[in-house]
Coordinates of C-alpha atoms and ligand atoms in Angstrom, one line a residue:
X1405 CA 225.8 71.4 186.2
X1406 CA 227.9 71.9 189.6
X1407 CA 231.6 72.0 190.8
X1408 CA 233.1 72.1 194.2
X1409 CA 236.7 73.3 194.4
X1410 CA 238.1 72.2 197.7
X1411 CA 240.6 73.5 200.1
X1412 CA 242.2 75.8 198.0
X1413 CA 243.8 79.3 199.4
X1414 CA 241.3 81.7 198.1
X1415 CA 243.0 85.1 197.3
X1416 CA 240.6 88.5 196.5
X1417 CA 242.1 92.0 196.4
X1418 CA 241.2 92.3 200.4
X1419 CA 240.8 88.3 201.7
X1420 CA 243.0 85.5 202.1
X1421 CA 241.5 82.5 203.4
X1422 CA 241.1 78.7 203.1
X1423 CA 237.9 77.4 202.3
X1424 CA 235.9 75.2 199.5
X1425 CA 233.9 77.6 196.9
X1426 CA 230.4 75.3 195.5
X1427 CA 229.4 76.6 192.1
X1428 CA 226.0 75.7 190.4
X1429 CA 225.4 77.0 187.0
X1430 CA 227.2 79.9 186.2
X1431 CA 227.7 81.3 189.7
X1432 CA 229.2 80.7 193.3
X1433 CA 226.6 79.6 195.4
X1434 CA 228.4 79.1 198.8
X1435 CA 232.0 79.6 199.8
X1436 CA 232.7 77.8 203.5
X1437 CA 234.9 75.3 205.1
X1438 CA 234.4 71.7 204.8
X1439 CA 231.5 71.8 202.3
X1440 CA 230.1 68.0 202.3
X1441 CA 227.9 69.4 199.4
X1442 CA 227.7 66.7 196.3
X1443 CA 228.9 68.2 193.0
X1444 CA 229.1 66.9 189.2
X1445 CA 232.6 68.1 189.1
X1446 CA 235.3 68.3 192.5
X1447 CA 238.6 69.8 191.9
X1448 CA 241.3 69.5 195.0
X1449 CA 243.1 72.7 195.0
X1450 CA 244.8 72.2 198.2
X1451 CA 248.5 73.9 198.1
X1452 CA 247.3 75.8 195.4
X1453 CA 245.9 79.5 194.9
X1454 CA 242.4 80.4 193.9
X1455 CA 241.8 83.6 192.4
X1456 CA 239.5 85.8 190.3
X1457 CA 239.8 85.1 186.4
X1458 CA 242.1 87.3 184.8
X1459 CA 240.4 90.4 183.2
X1460 CA 242.7 91.9 180.3
X1461 CA 241.2 95.2 179.4
X1462 CA 243.4 96.3 176.7
X1463 CA 243.7 93.7 173.9
X1464 CA 243.6 93.9 169.9
X1465 CA 242.1 91.2 168.0
X1466 CA 241.6 91.0 164.4
X1467 CA 242.1 94.7 164.2
X1468 CA 242.8 96.2 160.8
X1469 CA 246.0 98.6 161.7
X1470 CA 249.0 99.8 159.5
X1471 CA 247.9 98.0 156.4
X1472 CA 247.3 94.7 158.0
X1473 CA 245.5 92.6 160.5
X1474 CA 246.7 92.0 164.2
X1475 CA 246.7 88.2 163.7
X1476 CA 245.0 86.3 166.8
X1477 CA 241.4 86.1 165.8
X1478 CA 238.9 86.4 168.6
X1479 CA 239.0 82.6 168.7
X1480 CA 242.8 82.2 169.2
X1481 CA 243.3 85.1 171.2
X1482 CA 240.5 84.4 173.9
X1483 CA 241.5 80.8 173.9
X1484 CA 245.2 81.9 174.4
X1485 CA 243.9 84.3 177.3
X1486 CA 242.2 81.3 179.2
X1487 CA 245.3 79.3 178.7
X1488 CA 246.9 82.1 180.8
X1489 CA 244.5 82.6 183.6
X1490 CA 242.6 85.5 181.4
X1491 CA 239.0 85.0 181.5
X1492 CA 237.4 88.0 180.1
X1493 CA 239.1 90.9 177.4
X1494 CA 238.2 94.0 176.7
X1495 CA 238.8 94.8 172.8
X1496 CA 238.9 98.1 170.8
X1497 CA 236.3 98.9 168.0
X1498 CA 237.9 101.7 165.4
X1499 CA 235.5 104.1 164.3
X1500 CA 236.3 105.1 160.5
X1501 CA 236.4 108.9 159.9
X1502 CA 233.7 109.8 158.2
X1503 CA 231.5 106.8 159.4
X1504 CA 229.2 106.4 162.1
X1505 CA 229.8 104.5 165.5
X1506 CA 227.4 101.9 164.8
X1507 CA 229.1 100.9 161.6
X1508 CA 232.3 100.6 163.2
X1509 CA 230.5 98.1 165.8
X1510 CA 228.6 96.4 163.3
X1511 CA 231.8 95.6 161.3
X1512 CA 233.9 94.4 164.5
X1513 CA 230.2 92.0 165.4
X1514 CA 230.7 90.2 162.3
X1515 CA 234.2 89.4 163.3
X1516 CA 233.6 88.7 166.6
X1517 CA 230.2 87.1 167.1
X1518 CA 230.2 83.4 168.1
X1519 CA 233.4 83.3 167.7
X1520 CA 234.9 84.0 170.9
X1521 CA 236.2 81.3 173.6
X1522 CA 236.2 83.2 176.7
X1523 CA 234.0 86.3 178.0
X1524 CA 235.0 89.8 176.1
X1525 CA 233.6 93.4 175.9
X1526 CA 234.4 96.1 173.3
X1527 CA 235.9 99.7 174.2
X1528 CA 234.4 102.5 171.4
X1529 CA 237.4 104.2 169.8
X1530 CA 236.0 107.5 168.6
X1531 CA 238.5 108.7 165.6
X1532 CA 236.2 111.4 164.3
X1533 CA 233.8 113.3 167.0
X1534 CA 231.5 115.7 165.5
X1535 CA 227.8 116.5 165.9
X1536 CA 226.6 112.9 164.3
X1537 CA 229.0 111.1 166.7
X1538 CA 227.8 112.8 169.5
X1539 CA 224.3 111.5 169.0
X1540 CA 225.5 108.2 169.2
X1541 CA 226.9 108.2 172.8
X1542 CA 223.9 107.4 175.1
X1543 CA 222.8 105.0 172.9
X1544 CA 226.2 103.3 173.5
X1545 CA 226.3 103.2 177.0
X1546 CA 223.0 102.3 177.9
X1547 CA 221.6 100.4 174.9
X1548 CA 225.0 98.6 174.0
X1549 CA 226.9 98.3 177.4
X1550 CA 229.7 99.7 176.0
X1551 CA 230.3 102.6 178.6
X1552 CA 234.3 103.6 177.8
X1553 CA 235.4 105.5 174.8
X1554 CA 239.1 105.3 173.7
X1555 CA 240.8 108.2 172.0
X1556 CA 244.1 108.4 170.3
X1557 CA 246.7 111.5 171.1
X1558 CA 248.7 110.0 168.5
X1559 CA 248.7 108.3 165.3
X1560 CA 248.6 111.2 163.2
X1561 CA 246.6 110.9 160.2
X1562 CA 245.1 107.6 161.1
X1563 CA 243.6 107.5 164.4
X1564 CA 244.7 110.7 166.6
X1565 CA 241.9 113.4 167.4
X1566 CA 242.5 117.1 168.4
X1567 CA 241.8 118.6 171.8
X1568 CA 239.0 120.2 170.4
X1569 CA 237.1 116.6 169.5
X1570 CA 238.5 115.6 172.8
X1571 CA 236.8 118.1 175.0
X1572 CA 233.5 118.1 173.2
X1573 CA 233.4 114.2 173.7
X1574 CA 234.6 114.1 177.4
X1575 CA 231.2 116.6 177.9
X1576 CA 229.3 114.2 176.1
X1577 CA 230.7 110.8 177.9
X1578 CA 230.4 112.5 181.5
X1579 CA 226.7 113.4 180.8
X1580 CA 225.9 110.2 180.0
X1581 CA 228.1 108.1 182.9
X1582 CA 231.0 107.0 180.6
X1583 CA 234.8 106.8 180.9
X1584 CA 237.5 108.3 178.5
X1585 CA 240.3 105.7 178.0
X1586 CA 243.3 107.8 176.3
X1587 CA 246.2 106.8 174.4
X1588 CA 248.4 109.8 175.6
X1589 CA 251.5 110.9 173.3
X1590 CA 252.0 113.6 171.7
X1591 CA 250.7 112.8 168.1
X1592 CA 252.3 116.0 166.4
X1593 CA 255.7 115.7 168.2
X1594 CA 256.1 112.0 167.1
X1595 CA 255.2 112.9 163.7
X1596 CA 257.8 115.5 163.4
X1597 CA 260.3 113.0 165.2
X1598 CA 259.4 110.4 162.8
X1599 CA 260.1 112.2 159.4
X1600 CA 263.3 113.7 160.9
X1601 CA 264.7 109.9 161.5
X1602 CA 263.6 108.9 158.2
X1603 CA 264.9 112.0 156.2
X1604 CA 268.3 111.3 157.7
X1605 CA 267.8 107.8 156.7
X1606 CA 267.7 106.4 160.3
X1607 CA 265.4 103.6 159.8
X1608 CA 266.4 101.0 161.6
X1609 CA 263.7 99.9 165.0
X1610 CA 265.9 101.7 167.3
X1611 CA 264.5 105.0 165.7
X1612 CA 260.7 103.8 166.5
X1613 CA 262.1 104.3 170.0
X1614 CA 263.9 107.7 169.6
X1615 CA 261.0 109.0 167.8
X1616 CA 258.8 108.7 170.9
X1617 CA 260.9 110.1 173.8
X1618 CA 259.4 110.5 177.3
X1619 CA 258.6 113.7 176.9
X1620 CA 256.1 113.0 174.1
X1621 CA 254.1 110.6 176.7
X1622 CA 254.5 113.4 179.9
X1623 CA 253.4 116.3 177.7
X1624 CA 250.2 114.1 176.5
X1625 CA 249.5 112.6 180.0
X1626 CA 249.5 116.0 181.6
X1627 CA 247.6 117.6 178.9
X1628 CA 245.0 114.8 178.9
X1629 CA 244.4 115.2 182.7
X1630 CA 244.1 118.6 182.7
X1631 CA 241.3 118.3 180.0
X1632 CA 239.7 115.6 182.3
X1633 CA 239.9 117.9 185.1
X1634 CA 238.3 120.9 183.4
X1635 CA 235.5 118.6 181.8
X1636 CA 235.1 116.7 184.7
X1637 CA 235.3 113.3 182.9
X1638 CA 236.6 110.1 184.6
X1639 CA 239.6 109.7 182.8
X1640 CA 241.8 106.4 182.2
X1641 CA 245.1 106.6 180.6
X1642 CA 246.1 102.7 178.7
X1643 CA 249.5 101.4 178.7
X1644 CA 251.2 104.5 180.8
X1645 CA 255.1 103.7 180.2
X1646 CA 257.1 106.1 182.0
X1647 CA 258.0 108.1 184.8
X1648 CA 257.3 112.0 183.4
X1649 CA 253.7 110.5 182.4
X1650 CA 252.8 108.9 186.3
X1651 CA 254.3 112.6 187.7
X1652 CA 251.3 114.3 185.4
X1653 CA 249.0 111.9 187.1
X1654 CA 250.7 112.2 190.6
X1655 CA 250.0 116.3 190.2
X1656 CA 246.2 115.7 189.4
X1657 CA 245.9 113.8 192.6
X1658 CA 247.1 116.8 194.2
X1659 CA 244.1 118.4 193.3
X1660 CA 242.0 115.5 194.1
X1661 CA 241.5 114.5 190.7
X1662 CA 240.7 110.9 190.1
X1663 CA 242.2 109.5 186.8
X1664 CA 243.0 105.8 186.8
X1665 CA 246.1 104.7 184.8
X1666 CA 246.8 101.2 183.0
X1667 CA 250.4 100.3 182.5
X1668 CA 251.0 96.8 180.6
X1669 CA 253.3 93.8 181.7
X1670 CA 256.0 94.3 179.2
X1671 CA 257.0 97.9 180.5
X1672 CA 257.6 96.3 183.7
X1673 CA 259.7 93.8 183.1
X1674 CA 261.6 94.7 179.7
X1675 CA 263.4 97.7 178.3
X1676 CA 264.3 99.7 175.7
X1677 CA 267.8 97.7 175.5
X1678 CA 265.8 95.3 173.0
X1679 CA 266.0 97.8 170.2
X1680 CA 269.6 97.6 169.9
X1681 CA 269.2 94.1 168.6
X1682 CA 269.2 95.3 164.8
X1683 CA 265.8 94.1 163.1
X1684 CA 264.9 91.6 166.0
X1685 CA 263.9 94.7 167.6
X1686 CA 260.9 94.7 165.6
X1687 CA 259.4 92.3 167.8
X1688 CA 259.0 94.9 170.3
X1689 CA 258.0 97.9 168.0
X1690 CA 255.1 98.7 169.7
X1691 CA 253.7 102.5 170.9
X1692 CA 254.7 103.8 173.1
X1693 CA 258.0 101.9 173.3
X1694 CA 259.7 100.0 175.9
X1695 CA 261.5 102.5 178.2
X1696 CA 264.3 102.4 180.9
X1697 CA 264.8 100.5 184.0
X1698 CA 264.1 103.9 185.9
X1699 CA 260.7 103.6 184.1
X1700 CA 259.9 100.3 185.6
X1701 CA 261.0 100.9 189.1
X1702 CA 258.4 103.8 188.8
X1703 CA 255.8 101.8 187.8
X1704 CA 256.3 98.9 190.3
X1705 CA 256.4 101.7 193.0
X1706 CA 253.1 103.0 191.5
X1707 CA 251.4 99.7 191.7
X1708 CA 252.2 99.9 195.4
X1709 CA 251.3 103.4 196.0
X1710 CA 247.9 102.8 194.3
X1711 CA 248.6 105.2 191.4
X1712 CA 248.6 102.4 188.7
X1713 CA 245.3 100.4 189.3
X1714 CA 245.6 98.2 186.2
X1715 CA 248.1 96.2 184.3
X1716 CA 247.0 95.0 180.8
X1717 CA 248.8 94.0 178.0
X1718 CA 247.8 95.8 175.0
X1719 CA 248.3 92.3 173.2
X1720 CA 248.3 92.8 169.6
X1721 CA 250.2 90.5 167.6
X1722 CA 251.5 90.3 164.2
X1723 CA 253.2 87.5 162.4
X1724 CA 257.1 87.9 161.7
X1725 CA 256.4 87.9 157.6
X1726 CA 254.0 91.1 158.9
X1727 CA 256.5 92.5 161.0
X1728 CA 258.8 92.2 158.2
X1729 CA 256.9 95.1 156.3
X1730 CA 258.8 97.5 157.8
X1731 CA 262.3 95.9 157.4
X1732 CA 263.8 98.9 155.2
X1733 CA 261.5 101.7 157.3
X1734 CA 260.7 101.2 161.1
X1735 CA 257.8 103.5 160.3
X1736 CA 255.9 100.8 158.6
X1737 CA 256.9 97.7 161.3
X1738 CA 253.3 97.4 162.4
X1739 CA 252.9 98.2 166.2
X1740 CA 252.3 95.8 168.9
X1741 CA 253.6 92.4 170.7
X1742 CA 251.9 89.6 171.7
X1743 CA 251.0 89.1 175.5
X1744 CA 247.6 87.8 176.5
X1745 CA 248.6 84.3 177.3
X1746 CA 251.6 85.4 179.3
X1747 CA 250.5 88.6 181.3
X1748 CA 249.0 86.5 184.5
X1749 CA 251.8 84.2 184.6
X1750 CA 254.6 86.9 184.1
X1751 CA 253.1 89.0 186.5
X1752 CA 252.9 86.7 189.2
X1753 CA 256.5 85.0 188.5
X1754 CA 258.0 88.9 188.3
X1755 CA 255.8 90.5 190.8
X1756 CA 254.7 87.9 193.5
X1757 CA 257.3 85.1 193.1
X1758 CA 259.7 87.9 193.5
X1759 CA 258.5 89.9 196.4
X1760 CA 257.6 93.0 194.3
X1761 CA 253.7 92.8 195.0
X1762 CA 251.5 90.7 197.8
X1763 CA 249.1 88.4 196.4
X1764 CA 246.1 91.0 196.9
X1765 CA 247.8 93.2 194.6
X1766 CA 248.2 90.9 192.1
X1767 CA 244.6 89.9 192.3
X1768 CA 243.8 93.7 192.1
X1769 CA 245.4 94.6 189.3
X1770 CA 245.0 91.5 187.0
X1771 CA 241.3 91.5 187.9
X1772 CA 239.4 93.6 190.3
X1773 CA 240.4 96.9 189.4
X1774 CA 239.5 96.4 185.7
X1775 CA 235.9 95.1 186.7
X1776 CA 235.3 97.9 188.8
X1777 CA 236.5 100.9 186.5
X1778 CA 234.6 99.1 183.7
X1779 CA 231.5 98.9 185.3
X1780 CA 231.4 94.6 185.5
X1781 CA 231.9 94.6 189.5
X1782 CA 230.8 92.5 191.8
X1783 CA 229.5 90.3 188.6
X1784 CA 233.3 89.8 187.6
X1785 CA 236.6 90.4 189.3
X1786 CA 235.9 88.8 192.5
X1787 CA 235.4 85.3 194.5
X1788 CA 232.1 85.8 196.1
X1789 CA 228.5 84.5 196.6
X1790 CA 226.4 85.8 193.6
X1791 CA 229.6 86.5 191.3
X1792 CA 230.4 84.5 188.0
X1793 CA 232.5 81.5 188.8
X1794 CA 235.1 82.7 186.9
X1795 CA 238.3 81.5 188.5
X1796 CA 242.0 80.5 188.1
X1797 CA 243.7 77.9 190.1
X1798 CA 247.8 78.6 190.1
X1799 CA 250.3 76.5 191.7
X1800 CA 252.8 79.4 193.2
X1801 CA 255.7 76.6 193.0
X1802 CA 255.8 75.2 189.4
X1803 CA 258.4 76.2 187.2
X1804 CA 257.8 76.6 183.4
X1805 CA 259.6 77.9 180.6
X1806 CA 258.0 80.3 178.2
X1807 CA 258.4 79.5 174.1
X1808 CA 256.5 79.9 171.0
X1809 CA 256.5 76.3 170.9
X1810 CA 254.3 75.8 173.4
X1811 CA 252.1 79.2 173.4
X1812 CA 248.7 79.1 171.8
X1813 CA 248.7 82.6 170.7
X1814 CA 248.8 82.6 166.8
X1815 CA 251.7 84.4 166.1
X1816 CA 255.2 82.9 165.0
X1817 CA 257.6 84.1 167.6
X1818 CA 257.6 84.9 172.0
X1819 CA 258.8 88.0 173.2
X1820 CA 259.8 86.4 175.9
X1821 CA 261.3 82.8 174.6
X1822 CA 263.2 81.1 177.2
X1823 CA 261.9 82.8 180.2
X1824 CA 262.1 80.4 183.4
X1825 CA 258.9 81.4 185.4
X1826 CA 257.8 80.4 188.9
X1827 CA 253.9 79.8 189.2
X1828 CA 251.8 78.1 186.6
X1829 CA 248.2 78.4 186.1
X1830 CA 246.5 75.0 186.4
X1831 CA 242.8 75.1 186.2
X1832 CA 240.6 77.7 184.7
X1833 CA 236.9 78.0 185.2
X1834 CA 234.9 80.5 182.9
X1835 CA 231.1 81.0 184.4
X1836 CA 231.0 78.0 186.2
X1837 CA 232.4 75.6 183.1
X1838 CA 236.0 74.3 183.4
X1839 CA 237.8 75.8 180.5
X1840 CA 241.3 74.6 181.0
X1841 CA 242.7 71.8 182.8
X1842 CA 245.8 69.9 182.7
X1843 CA 246.8 72.3 179.6
X1844 CA 243.9 71.2 177.5
X1845 CA 241.2 73.6 176.8
X1846 CA 237.6 72.0 177.3
X1847 CA 235.3 75.0 175.8
X1848 CA 234.7 75.7 172.2
X1849 CA 234.4 79.0 170.4
X1850 CA 231.2 80.6 170.7
X1851 CA 231.2 79.8 174.5
X1852 CA 232.5 83.5 175.3
X1853 CA 229.8 86.0 176.2
X1854 CA 229.6 89.8 175.4
X1855 CA 229.7 91.1 178.4
X1856 CA 227.5 94.3 178.6
X1857 CA 229.0 96.9 181.2
X1858 CA 227.5 99.5 183.6
X1859 CA 227.9 103.0 184.2
X1860 CA 231.1 103.9 185.7
X1861 CA 230.5 104.5 189.3
X1862 CA 232.4 102.7 191.5
X1863 CA 235.8 104.5 192.5
X1864 CA 238.4 102.6 193.8
Ligands
URP1297 O1 252.0 99.4 169.9 C1 250.7 98.9 169.8 N1 250.3 99.7 171.2 N2 249.8 98.9 169.2 C2 248.6 98.9 169.0 C3 247.5 100.1 169.3 C4 247.8 100.8 170.2 O2 248.2 101.9 170.3 O3 247.6 100.4 171.5
ZN1298 ZN1 247.6 102.9 172.1
ZN1299 ZN1 246.2 99.1 172.3

């Protein structure tokens, strides 16, 4: 099977030129001007942007959480991702306290094996680091191709680990060439504020937001970078939302510490005023919560300063009926919001079309940096000879409107209902197959492959 993409404007993290791309099998075999080679399929990309397929390194599919499961399965979630131009996702396996990492991986494989439409990998979330867990780290990195380990400094009584476990895990992960991801918010402070608000009868979604003020994130981010500095372990802060937390990272860089930062599309474009809509605010109950306009400005600046390397989603969808579990108590609203399908187009429209970021920066933060940080570059995250032919073709001028009526995520509302965007995903290729064309999915569940990742060696 071969594909020829003609006359597109090819954008990578560091290039911008018009050329043809010839794909044989799963990978790119030639890039050049006016290629005359015959192909099974030819795509005319004149006037369009041809970019590396998006990589979303923070999604939660079919995940047991807060007494229910996130509503996208591996099939519906990875298919929706493809519709939106994301060809690969990294999901999270959650260790059960008292059980092994392997037991959790087996459980997650049971839900994901042969069910993905797009490519995927896992981070391993360590919720109970002890002498037994410690012995499993090397195997995960060297045999399973799972090289990043997620930790939670929050969700007290459920997923949270203490600093003693964090330091021990960091030492072990560093020894074997891995990376620690962290949900960096202060779980004890949040727990105190949640109980205080509940005790005062303050039970609406607004109090979810008021229970996680900026200081809870700034404090934990600073503590995390200090521990990473002490142990020398590479660190990656997931879903960073605010000025205080980014300033903690800024300070760490003054001592030449290399710590990676991810924000999510929602923190760049919507803000905490949504929590004033009574229970409708539950649509945006996520942790950390949405912040202020000044934090959005900080995050856009952080992207352009190279302090924020990745824009992900933290896609963790719940049906409205599931959100209603917390109608009388904000602390019971399942945390998370749907965005896996919308990230690439929202970032394009709000970032590139509105002049906040360049096209090269767009590719860097939506694909290339995630591939580098998580050990997949240059197989993924770029358009180059030998790379997987994961490609998204965007019409930069087409206007369209987001809606639950047209999205493919398995969730019965959109956090972005009625948003008018400029720039639309037209065609998506995954490992040389046309996966999306003209708003139609052409690949089946089972096509998505588990991608084994390398040790962390690439410094951005
Ligand atoms: O609200 C969120 N973020 N839900 C998913 C779990 C997490 O903390 O990433
Ligand atoms: Zn989190
Ligand atoms: Zn998450």
